[in-house]
CSV table of C-alpha atoms in Angstrom, one decimal:
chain,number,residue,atom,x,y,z
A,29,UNK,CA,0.0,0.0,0.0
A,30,UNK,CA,1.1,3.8,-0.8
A,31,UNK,CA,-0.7,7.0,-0.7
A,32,UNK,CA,-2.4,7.6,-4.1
A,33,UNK,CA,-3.7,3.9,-4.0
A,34,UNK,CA,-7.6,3.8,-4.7
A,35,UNK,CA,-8.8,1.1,-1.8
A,36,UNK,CA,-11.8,-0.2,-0.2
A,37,UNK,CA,-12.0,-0.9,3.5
A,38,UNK,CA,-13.1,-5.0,4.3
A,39,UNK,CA,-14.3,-3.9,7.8
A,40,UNK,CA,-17.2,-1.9,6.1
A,41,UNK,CA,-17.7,-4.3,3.7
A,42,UNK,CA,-16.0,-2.4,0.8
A,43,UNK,CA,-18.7,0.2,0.6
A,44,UNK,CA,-17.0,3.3,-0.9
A,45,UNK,CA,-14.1,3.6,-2.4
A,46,UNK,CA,-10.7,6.4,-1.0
A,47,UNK,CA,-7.7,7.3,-1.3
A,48,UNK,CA,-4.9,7.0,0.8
A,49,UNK,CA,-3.6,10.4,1.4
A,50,UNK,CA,-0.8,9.9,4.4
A,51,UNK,CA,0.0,6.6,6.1
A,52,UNK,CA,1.6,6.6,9.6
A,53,UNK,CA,2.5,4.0,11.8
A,54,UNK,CA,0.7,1.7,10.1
A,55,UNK,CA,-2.6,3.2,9.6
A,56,UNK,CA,-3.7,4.7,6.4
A,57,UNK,CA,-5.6,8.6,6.3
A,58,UNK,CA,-8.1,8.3,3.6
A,59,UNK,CA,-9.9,10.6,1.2
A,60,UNK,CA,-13.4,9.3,0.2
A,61,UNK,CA,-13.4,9.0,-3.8
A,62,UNK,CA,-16.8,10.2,-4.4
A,63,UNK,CA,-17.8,11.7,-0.9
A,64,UNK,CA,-16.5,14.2,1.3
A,65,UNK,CA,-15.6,12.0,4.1
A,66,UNK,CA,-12.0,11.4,5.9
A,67,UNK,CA,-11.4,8.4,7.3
A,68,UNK,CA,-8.8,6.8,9.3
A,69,UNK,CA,-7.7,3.0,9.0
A,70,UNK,CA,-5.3,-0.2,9.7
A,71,UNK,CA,-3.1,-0.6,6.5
A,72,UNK,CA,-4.3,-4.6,7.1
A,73,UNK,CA,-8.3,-3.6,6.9
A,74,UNK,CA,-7.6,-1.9,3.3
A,75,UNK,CA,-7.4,-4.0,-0.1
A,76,UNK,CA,-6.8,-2.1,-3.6
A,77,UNK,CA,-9.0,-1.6,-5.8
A,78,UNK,CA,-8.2,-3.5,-9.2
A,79,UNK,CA,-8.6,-1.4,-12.1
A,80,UNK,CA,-11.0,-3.9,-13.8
A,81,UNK,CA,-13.1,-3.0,-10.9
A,82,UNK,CA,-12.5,1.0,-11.0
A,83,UNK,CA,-14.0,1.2,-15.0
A,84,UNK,CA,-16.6,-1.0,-14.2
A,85,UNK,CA,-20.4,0.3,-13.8
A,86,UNK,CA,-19.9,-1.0,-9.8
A,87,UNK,CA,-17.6,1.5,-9.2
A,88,UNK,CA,-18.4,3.9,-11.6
A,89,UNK,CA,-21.5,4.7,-10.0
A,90,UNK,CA,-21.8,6.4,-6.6
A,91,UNK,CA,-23.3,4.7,-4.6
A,92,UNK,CA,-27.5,5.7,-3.8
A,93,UNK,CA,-26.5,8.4,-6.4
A,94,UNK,CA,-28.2,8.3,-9.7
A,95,UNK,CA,-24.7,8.8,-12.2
A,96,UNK,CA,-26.9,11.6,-13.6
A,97,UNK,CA,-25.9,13.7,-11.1
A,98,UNK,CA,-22.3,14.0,-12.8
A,99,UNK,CA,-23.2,13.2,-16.5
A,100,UNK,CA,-25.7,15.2,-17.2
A,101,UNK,CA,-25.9,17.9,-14.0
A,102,UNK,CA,-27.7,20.6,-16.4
A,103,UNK,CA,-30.6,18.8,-17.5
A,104,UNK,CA,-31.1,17.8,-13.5
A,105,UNK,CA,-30.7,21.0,-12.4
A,106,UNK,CA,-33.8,22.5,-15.0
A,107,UNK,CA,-36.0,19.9,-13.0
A,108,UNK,CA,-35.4,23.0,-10.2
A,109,UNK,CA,-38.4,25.7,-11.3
A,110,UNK,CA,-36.5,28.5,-10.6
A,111,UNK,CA,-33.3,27.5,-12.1
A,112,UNK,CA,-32.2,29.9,-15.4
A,113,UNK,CA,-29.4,29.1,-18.0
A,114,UNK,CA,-27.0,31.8,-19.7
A,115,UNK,CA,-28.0,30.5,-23.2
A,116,UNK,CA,-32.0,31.0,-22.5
A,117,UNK,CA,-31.2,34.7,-20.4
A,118,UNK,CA,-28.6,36.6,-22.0
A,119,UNK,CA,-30.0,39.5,-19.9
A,120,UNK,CA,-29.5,37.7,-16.7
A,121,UNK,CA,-27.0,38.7,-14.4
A,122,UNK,CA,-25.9,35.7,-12.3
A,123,UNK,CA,-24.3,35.4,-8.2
A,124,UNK,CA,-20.6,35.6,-7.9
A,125,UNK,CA,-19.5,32.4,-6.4
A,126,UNK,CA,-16.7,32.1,-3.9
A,127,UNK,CA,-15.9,28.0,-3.8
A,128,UNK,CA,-13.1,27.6,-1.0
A,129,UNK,CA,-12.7,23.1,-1.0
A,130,UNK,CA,-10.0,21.4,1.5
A,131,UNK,CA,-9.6,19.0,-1.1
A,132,UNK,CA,-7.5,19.4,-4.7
A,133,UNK,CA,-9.0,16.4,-6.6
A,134,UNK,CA,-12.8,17.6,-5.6
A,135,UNK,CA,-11.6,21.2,-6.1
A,136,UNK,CA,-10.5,20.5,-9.5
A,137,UNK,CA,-13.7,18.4,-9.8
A,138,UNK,CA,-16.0,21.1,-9.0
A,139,UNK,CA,-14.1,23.7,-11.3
A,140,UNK,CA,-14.8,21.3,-14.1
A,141,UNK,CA,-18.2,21.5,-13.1
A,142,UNK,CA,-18.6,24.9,-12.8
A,143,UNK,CA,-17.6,25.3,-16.4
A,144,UNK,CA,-20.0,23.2,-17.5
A,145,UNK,CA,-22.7,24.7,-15.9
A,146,UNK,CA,-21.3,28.3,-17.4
A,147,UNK,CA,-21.1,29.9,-13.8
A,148,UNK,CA,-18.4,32.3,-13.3
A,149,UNK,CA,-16.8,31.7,-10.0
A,150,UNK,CA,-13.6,32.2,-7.9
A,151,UNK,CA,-12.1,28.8,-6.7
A,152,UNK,CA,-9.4,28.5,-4.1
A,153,UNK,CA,-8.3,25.0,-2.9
A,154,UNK,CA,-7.4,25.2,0.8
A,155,UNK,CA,-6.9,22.8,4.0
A,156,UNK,CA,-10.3,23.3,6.1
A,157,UNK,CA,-8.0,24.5,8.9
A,158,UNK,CA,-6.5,27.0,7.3
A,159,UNK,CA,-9.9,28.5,5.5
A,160,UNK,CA,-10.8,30.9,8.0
A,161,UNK,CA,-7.2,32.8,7.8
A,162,UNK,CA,-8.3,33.8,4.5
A,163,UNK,CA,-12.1,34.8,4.5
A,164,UNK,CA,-11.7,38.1,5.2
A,165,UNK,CA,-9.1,39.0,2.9
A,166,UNK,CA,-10.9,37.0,0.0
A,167,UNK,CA,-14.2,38.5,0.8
A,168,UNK,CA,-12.8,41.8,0.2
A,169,UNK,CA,-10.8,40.9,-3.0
A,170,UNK,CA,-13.9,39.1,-4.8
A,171,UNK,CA,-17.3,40.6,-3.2
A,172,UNK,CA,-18.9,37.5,-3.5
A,173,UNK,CA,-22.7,36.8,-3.4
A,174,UNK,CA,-22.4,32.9,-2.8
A,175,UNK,CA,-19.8,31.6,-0.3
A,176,UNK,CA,-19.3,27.6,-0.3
A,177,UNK,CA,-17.3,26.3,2.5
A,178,UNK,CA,-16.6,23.1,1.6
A,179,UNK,CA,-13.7,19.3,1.9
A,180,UNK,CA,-13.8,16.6,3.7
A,181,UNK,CA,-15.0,15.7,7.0
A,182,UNK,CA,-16.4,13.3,9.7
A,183,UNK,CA,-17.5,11.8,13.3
A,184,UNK,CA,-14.6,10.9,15.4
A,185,UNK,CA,-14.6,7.3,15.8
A,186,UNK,CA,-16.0,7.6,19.6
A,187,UNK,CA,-19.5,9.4,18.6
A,188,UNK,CA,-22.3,8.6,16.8
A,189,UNK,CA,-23.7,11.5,17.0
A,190,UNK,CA,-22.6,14.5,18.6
A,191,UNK,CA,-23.4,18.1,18.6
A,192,UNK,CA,-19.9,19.6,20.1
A,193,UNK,CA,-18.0,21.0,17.6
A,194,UNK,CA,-14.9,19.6,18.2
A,195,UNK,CA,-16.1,15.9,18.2
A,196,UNK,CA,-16.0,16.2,14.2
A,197,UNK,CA,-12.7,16.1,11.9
A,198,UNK,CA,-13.5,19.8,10.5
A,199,UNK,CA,-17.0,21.0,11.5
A,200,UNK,CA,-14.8,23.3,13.7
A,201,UNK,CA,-12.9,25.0,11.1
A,202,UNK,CA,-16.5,25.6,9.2
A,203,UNK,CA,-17.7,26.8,11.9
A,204,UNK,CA,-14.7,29.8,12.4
A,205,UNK,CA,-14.9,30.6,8.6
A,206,UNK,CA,-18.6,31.0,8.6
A,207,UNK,CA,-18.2,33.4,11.5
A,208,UNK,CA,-15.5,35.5,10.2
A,209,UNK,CA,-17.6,35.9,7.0
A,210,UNK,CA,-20.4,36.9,9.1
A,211,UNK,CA,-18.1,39.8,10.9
A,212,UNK,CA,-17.6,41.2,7.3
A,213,UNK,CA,-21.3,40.3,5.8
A,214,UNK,CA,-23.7,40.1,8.8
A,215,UNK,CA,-27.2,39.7,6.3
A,216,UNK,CA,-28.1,36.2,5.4
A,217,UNK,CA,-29.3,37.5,1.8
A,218,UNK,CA,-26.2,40.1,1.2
A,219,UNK,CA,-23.6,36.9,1.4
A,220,UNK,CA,-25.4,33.6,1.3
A,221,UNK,CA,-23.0,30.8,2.8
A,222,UNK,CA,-23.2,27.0,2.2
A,223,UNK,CA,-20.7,25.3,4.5
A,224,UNK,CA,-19.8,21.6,5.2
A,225,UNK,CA,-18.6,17.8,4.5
A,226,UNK,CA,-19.5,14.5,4.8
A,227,UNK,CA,-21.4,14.0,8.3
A,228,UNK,CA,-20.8,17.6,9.2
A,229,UNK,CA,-22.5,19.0,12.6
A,230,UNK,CA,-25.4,20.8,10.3
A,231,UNK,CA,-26.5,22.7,13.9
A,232,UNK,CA,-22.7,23.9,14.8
A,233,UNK,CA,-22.9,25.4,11.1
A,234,UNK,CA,-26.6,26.9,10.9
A,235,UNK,CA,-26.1,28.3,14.5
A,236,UNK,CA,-22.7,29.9,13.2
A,237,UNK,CA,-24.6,32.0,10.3
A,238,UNK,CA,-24.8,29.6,7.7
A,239,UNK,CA,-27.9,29.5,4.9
A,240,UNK,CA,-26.9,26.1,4.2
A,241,UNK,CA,-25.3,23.2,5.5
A,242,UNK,CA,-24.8,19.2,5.9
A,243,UNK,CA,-25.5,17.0,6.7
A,244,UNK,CA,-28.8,17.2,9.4
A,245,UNK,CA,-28.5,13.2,9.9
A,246,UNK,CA,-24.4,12.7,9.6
A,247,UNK,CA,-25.0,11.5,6.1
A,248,UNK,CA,-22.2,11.4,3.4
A,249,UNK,CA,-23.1,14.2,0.7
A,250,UNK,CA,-21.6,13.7,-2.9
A,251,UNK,CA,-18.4,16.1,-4.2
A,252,UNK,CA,-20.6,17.8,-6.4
A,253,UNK,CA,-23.2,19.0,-3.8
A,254,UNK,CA,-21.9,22.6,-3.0
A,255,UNK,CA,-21.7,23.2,-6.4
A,256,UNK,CA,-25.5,22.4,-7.1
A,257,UNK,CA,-26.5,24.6,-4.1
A,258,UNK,CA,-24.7,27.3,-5.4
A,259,UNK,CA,-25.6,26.9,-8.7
A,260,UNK,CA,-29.2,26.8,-7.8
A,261,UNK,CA,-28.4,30.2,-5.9
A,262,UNK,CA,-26.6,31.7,-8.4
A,263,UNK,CA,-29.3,31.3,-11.4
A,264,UNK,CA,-32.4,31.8,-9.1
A,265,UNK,CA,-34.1,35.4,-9.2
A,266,UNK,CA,-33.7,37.8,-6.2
A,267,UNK,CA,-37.2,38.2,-6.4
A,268,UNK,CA,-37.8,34.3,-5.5
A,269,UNK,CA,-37.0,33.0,-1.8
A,270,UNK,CA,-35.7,29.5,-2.6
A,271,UNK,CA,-38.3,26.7,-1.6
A,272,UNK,CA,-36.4,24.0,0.6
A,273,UNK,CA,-39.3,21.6,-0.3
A,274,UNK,CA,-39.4,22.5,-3.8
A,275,UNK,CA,-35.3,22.3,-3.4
A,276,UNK,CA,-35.5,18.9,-1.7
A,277,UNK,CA,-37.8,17.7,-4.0
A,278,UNK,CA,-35.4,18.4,-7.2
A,279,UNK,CA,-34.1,14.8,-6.7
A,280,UNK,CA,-30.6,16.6,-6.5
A,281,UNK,CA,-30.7,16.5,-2.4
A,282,UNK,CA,-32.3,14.7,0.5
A,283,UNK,CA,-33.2,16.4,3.6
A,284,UNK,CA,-30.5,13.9,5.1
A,285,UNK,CA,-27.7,15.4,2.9
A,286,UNK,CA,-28.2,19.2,3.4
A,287,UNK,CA,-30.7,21.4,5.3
A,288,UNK,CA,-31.2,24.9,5.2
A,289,UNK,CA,-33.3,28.6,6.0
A,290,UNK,CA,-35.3,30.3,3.5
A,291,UNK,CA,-33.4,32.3,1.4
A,292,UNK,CA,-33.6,34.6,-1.8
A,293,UNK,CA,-31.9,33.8,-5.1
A,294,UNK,CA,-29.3,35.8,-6.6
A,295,UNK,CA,-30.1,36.4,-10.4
A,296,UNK,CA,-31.1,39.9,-11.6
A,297,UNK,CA,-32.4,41.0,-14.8
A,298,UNK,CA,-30.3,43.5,-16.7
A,299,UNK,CA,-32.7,45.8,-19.2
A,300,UNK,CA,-31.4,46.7,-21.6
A,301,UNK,CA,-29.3,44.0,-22.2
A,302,UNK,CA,-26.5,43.5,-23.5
């Protein structure tokens, strides 16, 4: 075993696939492939994946996800009534999007995304504990409408379900980021701010200022999640508070994965256009 190995973990009967991303004294720190989760294990509990195994439809499908969600993202995200495209409202001004990910493959991931979906947005890949250093200063530099706070992270081993802080890998670190962006944009429509991981403490982060956040019932939320909230946010009129049951209902979330308050959207018309 070596960091950069794809593996699955026989203890949870090779559920999800990560990567290794450190390994120290024997136990592995992984990366989950398709969700934002961090894990911890025993180099002996881990097997490789093969690659027969990594292009077949097993693996190429996440797991209770409907692929659609990655092959096709615009045509799910028109399900969403309020949703607008730059190709249908040239005279659309859409939210500026501030993406801030702990993780480099997800960040690239979500960038690629991004540009599929023709949003504009300012992308900075940096460790969850070092994001709130820079939220002030990138706040000022980019005047952002849509802030997503977003990597990997998880339960400690010892809780199943906790609502301290500090009993999660990086729930913590979300939590100071949303507040120092709160300090610099205290209205909930002015900056709207989606922050969290995989099994994030969603009550921690609402109570900290957040719009948005995961995961209400510790669930693991796919890579691409943030960026459908924020596209959602980004493309939705000012004039229309977002639904959370019509939001829910899309098919892109469940009320397990991410929770939120009511909140406006961020698209305004432009007459004339141009």
């Amino acid at each position: 075993m070596q960091v950069g190995d794809v593996i699955v973990r026989k203890s949870y009967q090779k559920d999800m696939k990560f990567t290794i991303v450190k390994i120290i004294n024997h136990q592995a720190i992984l990366n989950g492939l398709n969700y934002r989760l961090i894990a911890d294990a025993d180099l002996d509990d881990l097997e490789c994946v093969e690659s027969r195994l990594l292009i077949s439809n097993k693996w190429c499908k996440l797991k209770n996800k409907d692929s659609k969600l990655i092959d096709s993202p615009p045509k799910l995200l028109k399900q969403y009534p309020h949703y607008q495209t730059i190709s249908n409202h040239q005279n659309m001004k859409f939210g500026r999007i501030l993406h801030l990910d702990g993780n480099m493959l997800y960040f690239k991931k979500c960038c690629s995304l991004y540009k599929k979906l023709n949003l504009t947005v300012d992308a900075y890949c940096i460790k969850e504990c070092h994001q709130p250093l820079f939220i002030s200063e990138l706040l000022s530099l980019h005047h952002p409408d849509i802030l997503i706070l977003t990597g990997h992270d998880s339960m400690t081993k010892e809780k199943r379900y906790s609502m301290t802080p500090s009993d999660y890998k990086n729930s913590r670190f979300f939590v100071e980021s949303i507040k120092a962006a709160r300090k610099v944009y205290k209205d909930y429509d002015d900056l709207i701010i989606f922050a969290g991981g995989c099994q994030s403490n969603y009550e921690a982060l609402m109570n900290a200022g957040a719009n948005f956040a995961s995961a209400p019932k510790r669930s693991l939320i796919n890579i691409y999640d943030p960026v459908y909230v924020a596209s959602i946010l980004s493309t939705s009129s000012i004039s229309t508070v977002i639904d959370l049951n019509v939001l829910l209902e899309s098919g892109l979330f469940t009320d397990t994965d991410i929770g939120g308050l009511e909140t406006r959207g961020k698209s305004r018309i432009i007459k004339p256009g141009y």
